[in-house]
Amino acid sequence: MSAAGERVQLFLGEHEREQADRKLPHGEVCVRSIRSPDKQTENEDSAAIIQLGDDSLVLAVADGVGGAAAGREASNATVRALSRVLARLPDETPQLRPAILDAVDQANKAVLGLARGAATTLVVAHLDATRLQSYHVGDSELLTVGQRGRVKQRVVPHSPTGFAVEAGLLDEDEAVRHDQRHVLFNVIGSSDMRVEVGPAVQLAAHDTVLLASDGLFDNLYIDEIVDSIKSGPLVAAADRLVERVQTRMQGRDMPDQPCKPDDLTVVLFRPHKPR
């Protein structure tokens, strides 16, 4: 769904597969959102591309929690609230942080208002020229990768395994298979929801920013993800990443590899090369 002259584009799980490849003033964006191969119900993930003038861009992924219709409603309500608040701002708004935090607070109230036990995760990237700021709630993740494969930034999932990996108590590969991987401390749809704001990161011309639901990180190891997206045309990187996840989800890979069918949403961004 698009609005405001293509300045806002929402992906609301209305189809089995949704995608977009766009060249914007800020850089190139690729979105892939695909329903789990293991179910017939609708995709519970949502995503958003929100343009704010020529220099500012907001990307988001939300993953509805719970496996019921309310999960999709929660993720939809969250990206709608984010886009509604930000689309009303003047193009040259100097500080987006208060507006983004307000939008997430409004999303939390909207999800609580569903009164169905609904909840969702959310990860947001605000890109301003060559500067990136992340915001997240739950275990949808953001990753920034250099052309040579160096991970420049990764948010910490709000889960026992996420905190354990960050503290060095659990190996990353062990975390993928851990039985508490999907226990969440923090979600939108909770009275004590909190937003974690990441440090500002300067982007180089060949850096790639990834936002994704846990359908990605439950099925590929981090080095496989980095290898898929670090270089080459962005559209090809998005397709390559999704193909690897789908192969893993469908059990066509090695039996000792992670395999958890789930809805999958990935958003890739790469700034334009300097002229």
PDB file of C-alpha atoms in Angstrom:
ATOM      1  CA  MET A   1       0.000   0.000   0.000  1.00  0.00           C
ATOM      2  CA  SER A   2       1.364   3.411  -0.941  1.00  0.00           C
ATOM      3  CA  ALA A   3       0.282   6.891   0.054  1.00  0.00           C
ATOM      4  CA  ALA A   4       1.277  10.561  -0.156  1.00  0.00           C
ATOM      5  CA  GLY A   5       2.747  10.303  -3.630  1.00  0.00           C
ATOM      6  CA  GLU A   6       4.803   7.183  -2.840  1.00  0.00           C
ATOM      7  CA  ARG A   7       6.402   8.881   0.152  1.00  0.00           C
ATOM      8  CA  VAL A   8       4.901   6.220   2.408  1.00  0.00           C
ATOM      9  CA  GLN A   9       4.792   2.566   1.401  1.00  0.00           C
ATOM     10  CA  LEU A  10       3.408  -0.033   3.788  1.00  0.00           C
ATOM     11  CA  PHE A  11       3.641  -3.809   3.582  1.00  0.00           C
ATOM     12  CA  LEU A  12       0.790  -5.283   5.611  1.00  0.00           C
ATOM     13  CA  GLY A  13       0.878  -9.004   4.928  1.00  0.00           C
ATOM     14  CA  GLU A  14      -2.057  -8.846   2.544  1.00  0.00           C
ATOM     15  CA  HIS A  15      -0.482 -11.250   0.057  1.00  0.00           C
ATOM     16  CA  GLU A  16       1.583 -14.414   0.238  1.00  0.00           C
ATOM     17  CA  ARG A  17       4.565 -12.423  -1.039  1.00  0.00           C
ATOM     18  CA  GLU A  18       5.133  -8.658  -1.093  1.00  0.00           C
ATOM     19  CA  GLN A  19       8.235  -6.915  -2.374  1.00  0.00           C
ATOM     20  CA  ALA A  20       9.600  -3.605  -3.577  1.00  0.00           C
ATOM     21  CA  ASP A  21      12.871  -2.401  -5.115  1.00  0.00           C
ATOM     22  CA  ARG A  22      13.222   1.376  -5.006  1.00  0.00           C
ATOM     23  CA  LYS A  23      15.905   3.913  -5.796  1.00  0.00           C
ATOM     24  CA  LEU A  24      15.312   6.915  -3.555  1.00  0.00           C
ATOM     25  CA  PRO A  25      17.233  10.172  -3.075  1.00  0.00           C
ATOM     26  CA  HIS A  26      18.733   8.655   0.081  1.00  0.00           C
ATOM     27  CA  GLY A  27      19.845   5.341  -1.460  1.00  0.00           C
ATOM     28  CA  GLU A  28      18.474   2.014  -2.641  1.00  0.00           C
ATOM     29  CA  VAL A  29      15.862   0.026  -0.681  1.00  0.00           C
ATOM     30  CA  CYS A  30      14.724  -3.577  -1.193  1.00  0.00           C
ATOM     31  CA  VAL A  31      11.839  -5.140   0.727  1.00  0.00           C
ATOM     32  CA  ARG A  32      10.850  -8.806   0.779  1.00  0.00           C
ATOM     33  CA  SER A  33       7.956 -10.030   2.969  1.00  0.00           C
ATOM     34  CA  ILE A  34       6.855 -13.658   2.620  1.00  0.00           C
ATOM     35  CA  ARG A  35       4.336 -15.789   4.457  1.00  0.00           C
ATOM     36  CA  SER A  36       5.630 -18.870   6.269  1.00  0.00           C
ATOM     37  CA  PRO A  37       5.615 -21.990   4.055  1.00  0.00           C
ATOM     38  CA  ASP A  38       4.191 -23.877   7.020  1.00  0.00           C
ATOM     39  CA  LYS A  39       0.797 -22.132   7.299  1.00  0.00           C
ATOM     40  CA  GLN A  40      -2.226 -20.901   5.351  1.00  0.00           C
ATOM     41  CA  THR A  41      -3.075 -17.938   7.582  1.00  0.00           C
ATOM     42  CA  GLU A  42      -1.889 -14.432   6.720  1.00  0.00           C
ATOM     43  CA  ASN A  43       1.606 -13.060   7.139  1.00  0.00           C
ATOM     44  CA  GLU A  44       1.897 -11.454  10.595  1.00  0.00           C
ATOM     45  CA  ASP A  45       4.897  -9.283   9.648  1.00  0.00           C
ATOM     46  CA  SER A  46       4.581  -5.670   8.495  1.00  0.00           C
ATOM     47  CA  ALA A  47       7.086  -3.191   7.086  1.00  0.00           C
ATOM     48  CA  ALA A  48       7.295   0.468   6.080  1.00  0.00           C
ATOM     49  CA  ILE A  49       9.279   2.826   3.862  1.00  0.00           C
ATOM     50  CA  ILE A  50       8.713   6.445   4.941  1.00  0.00           C
ATOM     51  CA  GLN A  51      10.395   9.290   3.060  1.00  0.00           C
ATOM     52  CA  LEU A  52      10.808  12.590   4.876  1.00  0.00           C
ATOM     53  CA  GLY A  53      12.253  14.994   2.325  1.00  0.00           C
ATOM     54  CA  ASP A  54      15.312  14.236   0.198  1.00  0.00           C
ATOM     55  CA  ASP A  55      17.709  13.645   3.081  1.00  0.00           C
ATOM     56  CA  SER A  56      15.733  11.680   5.642  1.00  0.00           C
ATOM     57  CA  LEU A  57      14.311   8.167   5.447  1.00  0.00           C
ATOM     58  CA  VAL A  58      12.671   5.866   7.985  1.00  0.00           C
ATOM     59  CA  LEU A  59      12.486   2.088   7.521  1.00  0.00           C
ATOM     60  CA  ALA A  60      10.639  -0.297   9.825  1.00  0.00           C
ATOM     61  CA  VAL A  61       9.822  -3.966  10.369  1.00  0.00           C
ATOM     62  CA  ALA A  62       7.235  -5.254  12.866  1.00  0.00           C
ATOM     63  CA  ASP A  63       6.584  -8.918  13.692  1.00  0.00           C
ATOM     64  CA  GLY A  64       3.239  -9.758  15.284  1.00  0.00           C
ATOM     65  CA  VAL A  65       3.549 -12.014  18.339  1.00  0.00           C
ATOM     66  CA  GLY A  66       1.296 -14.906  19.149  1.00  0.00           C
ATOM     67  CA  GLY A  67       0.425 -16.766  15.979  1.00  0.00           C
ATOM     68  CA  ALA A  68      -3.157 -15.457  15.909  1.00  0.00           C
ATOM     69  CA  ALA A  69      -5.029 -12.842  13.884  1.00  0.00           C
ATOM     70  CA  ALA A  70      -4.239 -10.326  16.613  1.00  0.00           C
ATOM     71  CA  GLY A  71      -0.535 -10.615  15.791  1.00  0.00           C
ATOM     72  CA  ARG A  72      -1.085  -9.272  12.298  1.00  0.00           C
ATOM     73  CA  GLU A  73      -3.391  -6.551  13.630  1.00  0.00           C
ATOM     74  CA  ALA A  74      -0.696  -5.500  16.099  1.00  0.00           C
ATOM     75  CA  SER A  75       2.083  -5.269  13.505  1.00  0.00           C
ATOM     76  CA  ASN A  76      -0.221  -3.452  11.061  1.00  0.00           C
ATOM     77  CA  ALA A  77      -1.301  -0.965  13.735  1.00  0.00           C
ATOM     78  CA  THR A  78       2.320  -0.305  14.632  1.00  0.00           C
ATOM     79  CA  VAL A  79       3.601   0.565  11.154  1.00  0.00           C
ATOM     80  CA  ARG A  80       0.430   2.572  10.476  1.00  0.00           C
ATOM     81  CA  ALA A  81       0.973   4.639  13.636  1.00  0.00           C
ATOM     82  CA  LEU A  82       4.619   5.214  12.750  1.00  0.00           C
ATOM     83  CA  SER A  83       3.802   6.342   9.223  1.00  0.00           C
ATOM     84  CA  ARG A  84       0.858   8.504  10.347  1.00  0.00           C
ATOM     85  CA  VAL A  85       2.911  10.456  12.892  1.00  0.00           C
ATOM     86  CA  LEU A  86       5.985  10.891  10.693  1.00  0.00           C
ATOM     87  CA  ALA A  87       4.114  11.743   7.474  1.00  0.00           C
ATOM     88  CA  ARG A  88       2.611  14.786   9.205  1.00  0.00           C
ATOM     89  CA  LEU A  89       6.020  16.282   9.985  1.00  0.00           C
ATOM     90  CA  PRO A  90       7.472  19.137   7.909  1.00  0.00           C
ATOM     91  CA  ASP A  91      10.210  17.953   5.531  1.00  0.00           C
ATOM     92  CA  GLU A  92      12.935  19.843   7.340  1.00  0.00           C
ATOM     93  CA  THR A  93      12.164  18.657  10.881  1.00  0.00           C
ATOM     94  CA  PRO A  94      15.607  18.908  12.562  1.00  0.00           C
ATOM     95  CA  GLN A  95      15.141  16.157  15.176  1.00  0.00           C
ATOM     96  CA  LEU A  96      13.131  13.025  14.425  1.00  0.00           C
ATOM     97  CA  ARG A  97      13.902  11.203  17.665  1.00  0.00           C
ATOM     98  CA  PRO A  98      10.997  12.746  19.668  1.00  0.00           C
ATOM     99  CA  ALA A  99       8.584  12.058  16.798  1.00  0.00           C
ATOM    100  CA  ILE A 100       9.691   8.441  16.423  1.00  0.00           C
ATOM    101  CA  LEU A 101       9.386   7.836  20.168  1.00  0.00           C
ATOM    102  CA  ASP A 102       5.942   9.459  20.140  1.00  0.00           C
ATOM    103  CA  ALA A 103       4.909   7.264  17.207  1.00  0.00           C
ATOM    104  CA  VAL A 104       6.005   4.114  19.029  1.00  0.00           C
ATOM    105  CA  ASP A 105       4.103   5.236  22.129  1.00  0.00           C
ATOM    106  CA  GLN A 106       0.985   5.779  20.011  1.00  0.00           C
ATOM    107  CA  ALA A 107       1.485   2.345  18.452  1.00  0.00           C
ATOM    108  CA  ASN A 108       1.696   0.807  21.926  1.00  0.00           C
ATOM    109  CA  LYS A 109      -1.567   2.443  22.929  1.00  0.00           C
ATOM    110  CA  ALA A 110      -3.208   1.256  19.705  1.00  0.00           C
ATOM    111  CA  VAL A 111      -2.104  -2.341  20.257  1.00  0.00           C
ATOM    112  CA  LEU A 112      -3.190  -2.273  23.892  1.00  0.00           C
ATOM    113  CA  GLY A 113      -6.514  -0.918  22.644  1.00  0.00           C
ATOM    114  CA  LEU A 114      -7.070  -4.060  20.597  1.00  0.00           C
ATOM    115  CA  ALA A 115      -7.698  -5.742  23.963  1.00  0.00           C
ATOM    116  CA  ARG A 116      -6.987  -9.195  22.555  1.00  0.00           C
ATOM    117  CA  GLY A 117      -3.626  -9.918  24.102  1.00  0.00           C
ATOM    118  CA  ALA A 118      -2.008  -8.668  20.906  1.00  0.00           C
ATOM    119  CA  ALA A 119       1.667  -7.750  20.750  1.00  0.00           C
ATOM    120  CA  THR A 120       4.366  -7.055  18.204  1.00  0.00           C
ATOM    121  CA  THR A 121       8.058  -6.370  17.923  1.00  0.00           C
ATOM    122  CA  LEU A 122       9.437  -3.354  16.059  1.00  0.00           C
ATOM    123  CA  VAL A 123      12.764  -2.268  14.632  1.00  0.00           C
ATOM    124  CA  VAL A 124      13.242   1.165  13.041  1.00  0.00           C
ATOM    125  CA  ALA A 125      16.123   2.731  11.131  1.00  0.00           C
ATOM    126  CA  HIS A 126      16.274   6.496  10.706  1.00  0.00           C
ATOM    127  CA  LEU A 127      18.696   7.376   7.917  1.00  0.00           C
ATOM    128  CA  ASP A 128      19.739  11.006   7.578  1.00  0.00           C
ATOM    129  CA  ALA A 129      22.341  11.577   4.850  1.00  0.00           C
ATOM    130  CA  THR A 130      25.126   9.198   5.982  1.00  0.00           C
ATOM    131  CA  ARG A 131      23.943   8.830   9.594  1.00  0.00           C
ATOM    132  CA  LEU A 132      21.940   5.894  10.977  1.00  0.00           C
ATOM    133  CA  GLN A 133      19.983   5.767  14.231  1.00  0.00           C
ATOM    134  CA  SER A 134      18.201   2.600  15.359  1.00  0.00           C
ATOM    135  CA  TYR A 135      15.166   2.081  17.576  1.00  0.00           C
ATOM    136  CA  HIS A 136      13.827  -1.314  18.618  1.00  0.00           C
ATOM    137  CA  VAL A 137      11.391  -3.184  20.824  1.00  0.00           C
ATOM    138  CA  GLY A 138      11.589  -6.987  21.010  1.00  0.00           C
ATOM    139  CA  ASP A 139      13.632  -9.324  18.832  1.00  0.00           C
ATOM    140  CA  SER A 140      13.301  -7.961  15.304  1.00  0.00           C
ATOM    141  CA  GLU A 141      16.849  -6.941  14.466  1.00  0.00           C
ATOM    142  CA  LEU A 142      18.974  -4.384  12.655  1.00  0.00           C
ATOM    143  CA  LEU A 143      22.409  -5.150  11.254  1.00  0.00           C
ATOM    144  CA  THR A 144      24.881  -2.831   9.530  1.00  0.00           C
ATOM    145  CA  VAL A 145      27.550  -4.567   7.448  1.00  0.00           C
ATOM    146  CA  GLY A 146      30.578  -3.211   5.596  1.00  0.00           C
ATOM    147  CA  GLN A 147      31.514  -4.274   2.075  1.00  0.00           C
ATOM    148  CA  ARG A 148      34.196  -6.630   3.428  1.00  0.00           C
ATOM    149  CA  GLY A 149      31.798  -8.277   5.844  1.00  0.00           C
ATOM    150  CA  ARG A 150      32.582  -6.420   9.059  1.00  0.00           C
ATOM    151  CA  VAL A 151      29.531  -6.078  11.297  1.00  0.00           C
ATOM    152  CA  LYS A 152      29.517  -2.398  12.251  1.00  0.00           C
ATOM    153  CA  GLN A 153      26.311  -2.499  14.278  1.00  0.00           C
ATOM    154  CA  ARG A 154      23.805  -5.037  15.569  1.00  0.00           C
ATOM    155  CA  VAL A 155      20.985  -4.392  18.001  1.00  0.00           C
ATOM    156  CA  VAL A 156      20.541  -6.731  20.969  1.00  0.00           C
ATOM    157  CA  PRO A 157      17.245  -8.674  20.974  1.00  0.00           C
ATOM    158  CA  HIS A 158      15.141  -8.155  24.091  1.00  0.00           C
ATOM    159  CA  SER A 159      15.204 -11.829  25.038  1.00  0.00           C
ATOM    160  CA  PRO A 160      17.154 -14.052  27.458  1.00  0.00           C
ATOM    161  CA  THR A 161      19.238 -15.443  24.603  1.00  0.00           C
ATOM    162  CA  GLY A 162      19.864 -11.988  23.160  1.00  0.00           C
ATOM    163  CA  PHE A 163      21.199 -10.711  26.477  1.00  0.00           C
ATOM    164  CA  ALA A 164      23.200 -13.903  27.078  1.00  0.00           C
ATOM    165  CA  VAL A 165      24.961 -13.613  23.703  1.00  0.00           C
ATOM    166  CA  GLU A 166      25.716  -9.932  24.336  1.00  0.00           C
ATOM    167  CA  ALA A 167      27.190 -10.798  27.753  1.00  0.00           C
ATOM    168  CA  GLY A 168      29.332 -13.586  26.306  1.00  0.00           C
ATOM    169  CA  LEU A 169      27.442 -16.297  28.224  1.00  0.00           C
ATOM    170  CA  LEU A 170      26.045 -17.995  25.123  1.00  0.00           C
ATOM    171  CA  ASP A 171      27.536 -18.643  21.715  1.00  0.00           C
ATOM    172  CA  GLU A 172      25.708 -17.094  18.747  1.00  0.00           C
ATOM    173  CA  ASP A 173      25.253 -20.480  17.056  1.00  0.00           C
ATOM    174  CA  GLU A 174      23.927 -22.003  20.283  1.00  0.00           C
ATOM    175  CA  ALA A 175      21.422 -19.174  20.622  1.00  0.00           C
ATOM    176  CA  VAL A 176      19.830 -20.016  17.265  1.00  0.00           C
ATOM    177  CA  ARG A 177      18.698 -23.384  18.693  1.00  0.00           C
ATOM    178  CA  HIS A 178      18.041 -22.337  22.286  1.00  0.00           C
ATOM    179  CA  ASP A 179      14.641 -23.301  23.750  1.00  0.00           C
ATOM    180  CA  GLN A 180      14.167 -19.784  25.207  1.00  0.00           C
ATOM    181  CA  ARG A 181      15.000 -17.968  21.989  1.00  0.00           C
ATOM    182  CA  HIS A 182      11.443 -16.698  21.565  1.00  0.00           C
ATOM    183  CA  VAL A 183      10.865 -15.572  25.132  1.00  0.00           C
ATOM    184  CA  LEU A 184      10.609 -11.774  24.985  1.00  0.00           C
ATOM    185  CA  PHE A 185      11.128  -9.264  27.788  1.00  0.00           C
ATOM    186  CA  ASN A 186       9.801  -6.310  25.829  1.00  0.00           C
ATOM    187  CA  VAL A 187       7.015  -5.917  23.235  1.00  0.00           C
ATOM    188  CA  ILE A 188       4.675  -3.301  21.834  1.00  0.00           C
ATOM    189  CA  GLY A 189       1.344  -4.068  23.478  1.00  0.00           C
ATOM    190  CA  SER A 190       2.669  -3.961  27.035  1.00  0.00           C
ATOM    191  CA  SER A 191       2.093  -1.340  29.724  1.00  0.00           C
ATOM    192  CA  ASP A 192       5.819  -1.330  30.545  1.00  0.00           C
ATOM    193  CA  MET A 193       7.071  -1.238  26.946  1.00  0.00           C
ATOM    194  CA  ARG A 194      10.372   0.577  26.448  1.00  0.00           C
ATOM    195  CA  VAL A 195      12.185   1.672  23.295  1.00  0.00           C
ATOM    196  CA  GLU A 196      15.917   1.046  23.027  1.00  0.00           C
ATOM    197  CA  VAL A 197      17.645   3.798  21.040  1.00  0.00           C
ATOM    198  CA  GLY A 198      20.941   2.777  19.490  1.00  0.00           C
ATOM    199  CA  PRO A 199      24.032   4.966  19.037  1.00  0.00           C
ATOM    200  CA  ALA A 200      24.349   7.022  15.877  1.00  0.00           C
ATOM    201  CA  VAL A 201      26.419   5.242  13.211  1.00  0.00           C
ATOM    202  CA  GLN A 202      28.134   6.841  10.228  1.00  0.00           C
ATOM    203  CA  LEU A 203      27.537   4.913   7.021  1.00  0.00           C
ATOM    204  CA  ALA A 204      30.147   4.437   4.324  1.00  0.00           C
ATOM    205  CA  ALA A 205      29.143   4.337   0.661  1.00  0.00           C
ATOM    206  CA  HIS A 206      29.206   0.533   0.412  1.00  0.00           C
ATOM    207  CA  ASP A 207      27.623  -0.310   3.775  1.00  0.00           C
ATOM    208  CA  THR A 208      24.433  -2.360   3.836  1.00  0.00           C
ATOM    209  CA  VAL A 209      21.742  -1.925   6.495  1.00  0.00           C
ATOM    210  CA  LEU A 210      19.430  -4.863   7.196  1.00  0.00           C
ATOM    211  CA  LEU A 211      16.189  -4.847   9.189  1.00  0.00           C
ATOM    212  CA  ALA A 212      14.470  -8.214   9.631  1.00  0.00           C
ATOM    213  CA  SER A 213      11.951 -10.250  11.563  1.00  0.00           C
ATOM    214  CA  ASP A 214      13.091 -13.327  13.457  1.00  0.00           C
ATOM    215  CA  GLY A 215      12.192 -15.550  10.508  1.00  0.00           C
ATOM    216  CA  LEU A 216      15.646 -14.620   9.210  1.00  0.00           C
ATOM    217  CA  PHE A 217      17.736 -15.028  12.350  1.00  0.00           C
ATOM    218  CA  ASP A 218      16.028 -18.304  13.322  1.00  0.00           C
ATOM    219  CA  ASN A 219      17.107 -19.960  10.086  1.00  0.00           C
ATOM    220  CA  LEU A 220      20.498 -18.537   9.110  1.00  0.00           C
ATOM    221  CA  TYR A 221      23.642 -18.026  11.140  1.00  0.00           C
ATOM    222  CA  ILE A 222      25.006 -14.510  11.268  1.00  0.00           C
ATOM    223  CA  ASP A 223      27.939 -15.289   8.963  1.00  0.00           C
ATOM    224  CA  GLU A 224      25.512 -16.662   6.353  1.00  0.00           C
ATOM    225  CA  ILE A 225      23.471 -13.464   6.537  1.00  0.00           C
ATOM    226  CA  VAL A 226      26.538 -11.256   6.218  1.00  0.00           C
ATOM    227  CA  ASP A 227      27.847 -13.289   3.288  1.00  0.00           C
ATOM    228  CA  SER A 228      24.512 -12.877   1.489  1.00  0.00           C
ATOM    229  CA  ILE A 229      24.232  -9.085   1.785  1.00  0.00           C
ATOM    230  CA  LYS A 230      27.701  -7.566   2.097  1.00  0.00           C
ATOM    231  CA  SER A 231      28.352  -6.897  -1.596  1.00  0.00           C
ATOM    232  CA  GLY A 232      26.957  -7.108  -5.108  1.00  0.00           C
ATOM    233  CA  PRO A 233      23.766  -5.490  -6.422  1.00  0.00           C
ATOM    234  CA  LEU A 234      21.259  -4.930  -3.623  1.00  0.00           C
ATOM    235  CA  VAL A 235      18.342  -6.564  -5.454  1.00  0.00           C
ATOM    236  CA  ALA A 236      20.435  -9.689  -6.009  1.00  0.00           C
ATOM    237  CA  ALA A 237      21.478  -9.644  -2.340  1.00  0.00           C
ATOM    238  CA  ALA A 238      17.845  -9.471  -1.194  1.00  0.00           C
ATOM    239  CA  ASP A 239      16.826 -12.332  -3.480  1.00  0.00           C
ATOM    240  CA  ARG A 240      19.853 -14.415  -2.474  1.00  0.00           C
ATOM    241  CA  LEU A 241      19.118 -13.921   1.222  1.00  0.00           C
ATOM    242  CA  VAL A 242      15.452 -14.881   0.871  1.00  0.00           C
ATOM    243  CA  GLU A 243      16.288 -17.917  -1.242  1.00  0.00           C
ATOM    244  CA  ARG A 244      18.715 -19.194   1.396  1.00  0.00           C
ATOM    245  CA  VAL A 245      16.143 -18.765   4.150  1.00  0.00           C
ATOM    246  CA  GLN A 246      13.390 -20.467   2.169  1.00  0.00           C
ATOM    247  CA  THR A 247      15.659 -23.410   1.388  1.00  0.00           C
ATOM    248  CA  ARG A 248      16.470 -23.739   5.083  1.00  0.00           C
ATOM    249  CA  MET A 249      12.811 -23.414   6.137  1.00  0.00           C
ATOM    250  CA  GLN A 250      11.732 -26.112   3.709  1.00  0.00           C
ATOM    251  CA  GLY A 251      14.277 -28.545   5.076  1.00  0.00           C
ATOM    252  CA  ARG A 252      16.224 -28.916   1.832  1.00  0.00           C
ATOM    253  CA  ASP A 253      19.488 -28.162   3.581  1.00  0.00           C
ATOM    254  CA  MET A 254      21.736 -30.163   5.893  1.00  0.00           C
ATOM    255  CA  PRO A 255      19.769 -31.845   8.710  1.00  0.00           C
ATOM    256  CA  ASP A 256      22.012 -30.359  11.395  1.00  0.00           C
ATOM    257  CA  GLN A 257      21.223 -26.781  10.319  1.00  0.00           C
ATOM    258  CA  PRO A 258      18.555 -24.584  11.946  1.00  0.00           C
ATOM    259  CA  CYS A 259      15.102 -24.898  10.383  1.00  0.00           C
ATOM    260  CA  LYS A 260      12.095 -22.997  11.738  1.00  0.00           C
ATOM    261  CA  PRO A 261       9.353 -22.114   9.229  1.00  0.00           C
ATOM    262  CA  ASP A 262       8.057 -18.618   9.968  1.00  0.00           C
ATOM    263  CA  ASP A 263       6.946 -15.429   8.298  1.00  0.00           C
ATOM    264  CA  LEU A 264       9.952 -13.626   6.858  1.00  0.00           C
ATOM    265  CA  THR A 265      10.455  -9.916   6.267  1.00  0.00           C
ATOM    266  CA  VAL A 266      13.747  -8.288   5.286  1.00  0.00           C
ATOM    267  CA  VAL A 267      14.464  -4.670   4.395  1.00  0.00           C
ATOM    268  CA  LEU A 268      17.855  -3.821   2.880  1.00  0.00           C
ATOM    269  CA  PHE A 269      19.254  -0.322   2.418  1.00  0.00           C
ATOM    270  CA  ARG A 270      22.457   0.864   0.797  1.00  0.00           C
ATOM    271  CA  PRO A 271      23.408   4.539   0.369  1.00  0.00           C
ATOM    272  CA  HIS A 272      24.189   5.859  -3.090  1.00  0.00           C
ATOM    273  CA  LYS A 273      27.835   5.878  -4.084  1.00  0.00           C
ATOM    274  CA  PRO A 274      29.405   9.345  -4.034  1.00  0.00           C
ATOM    275  CA  ARG A 275      29.755  10.885  -7.493  1.00  0.00           C
TER     276      ARG A 275
END
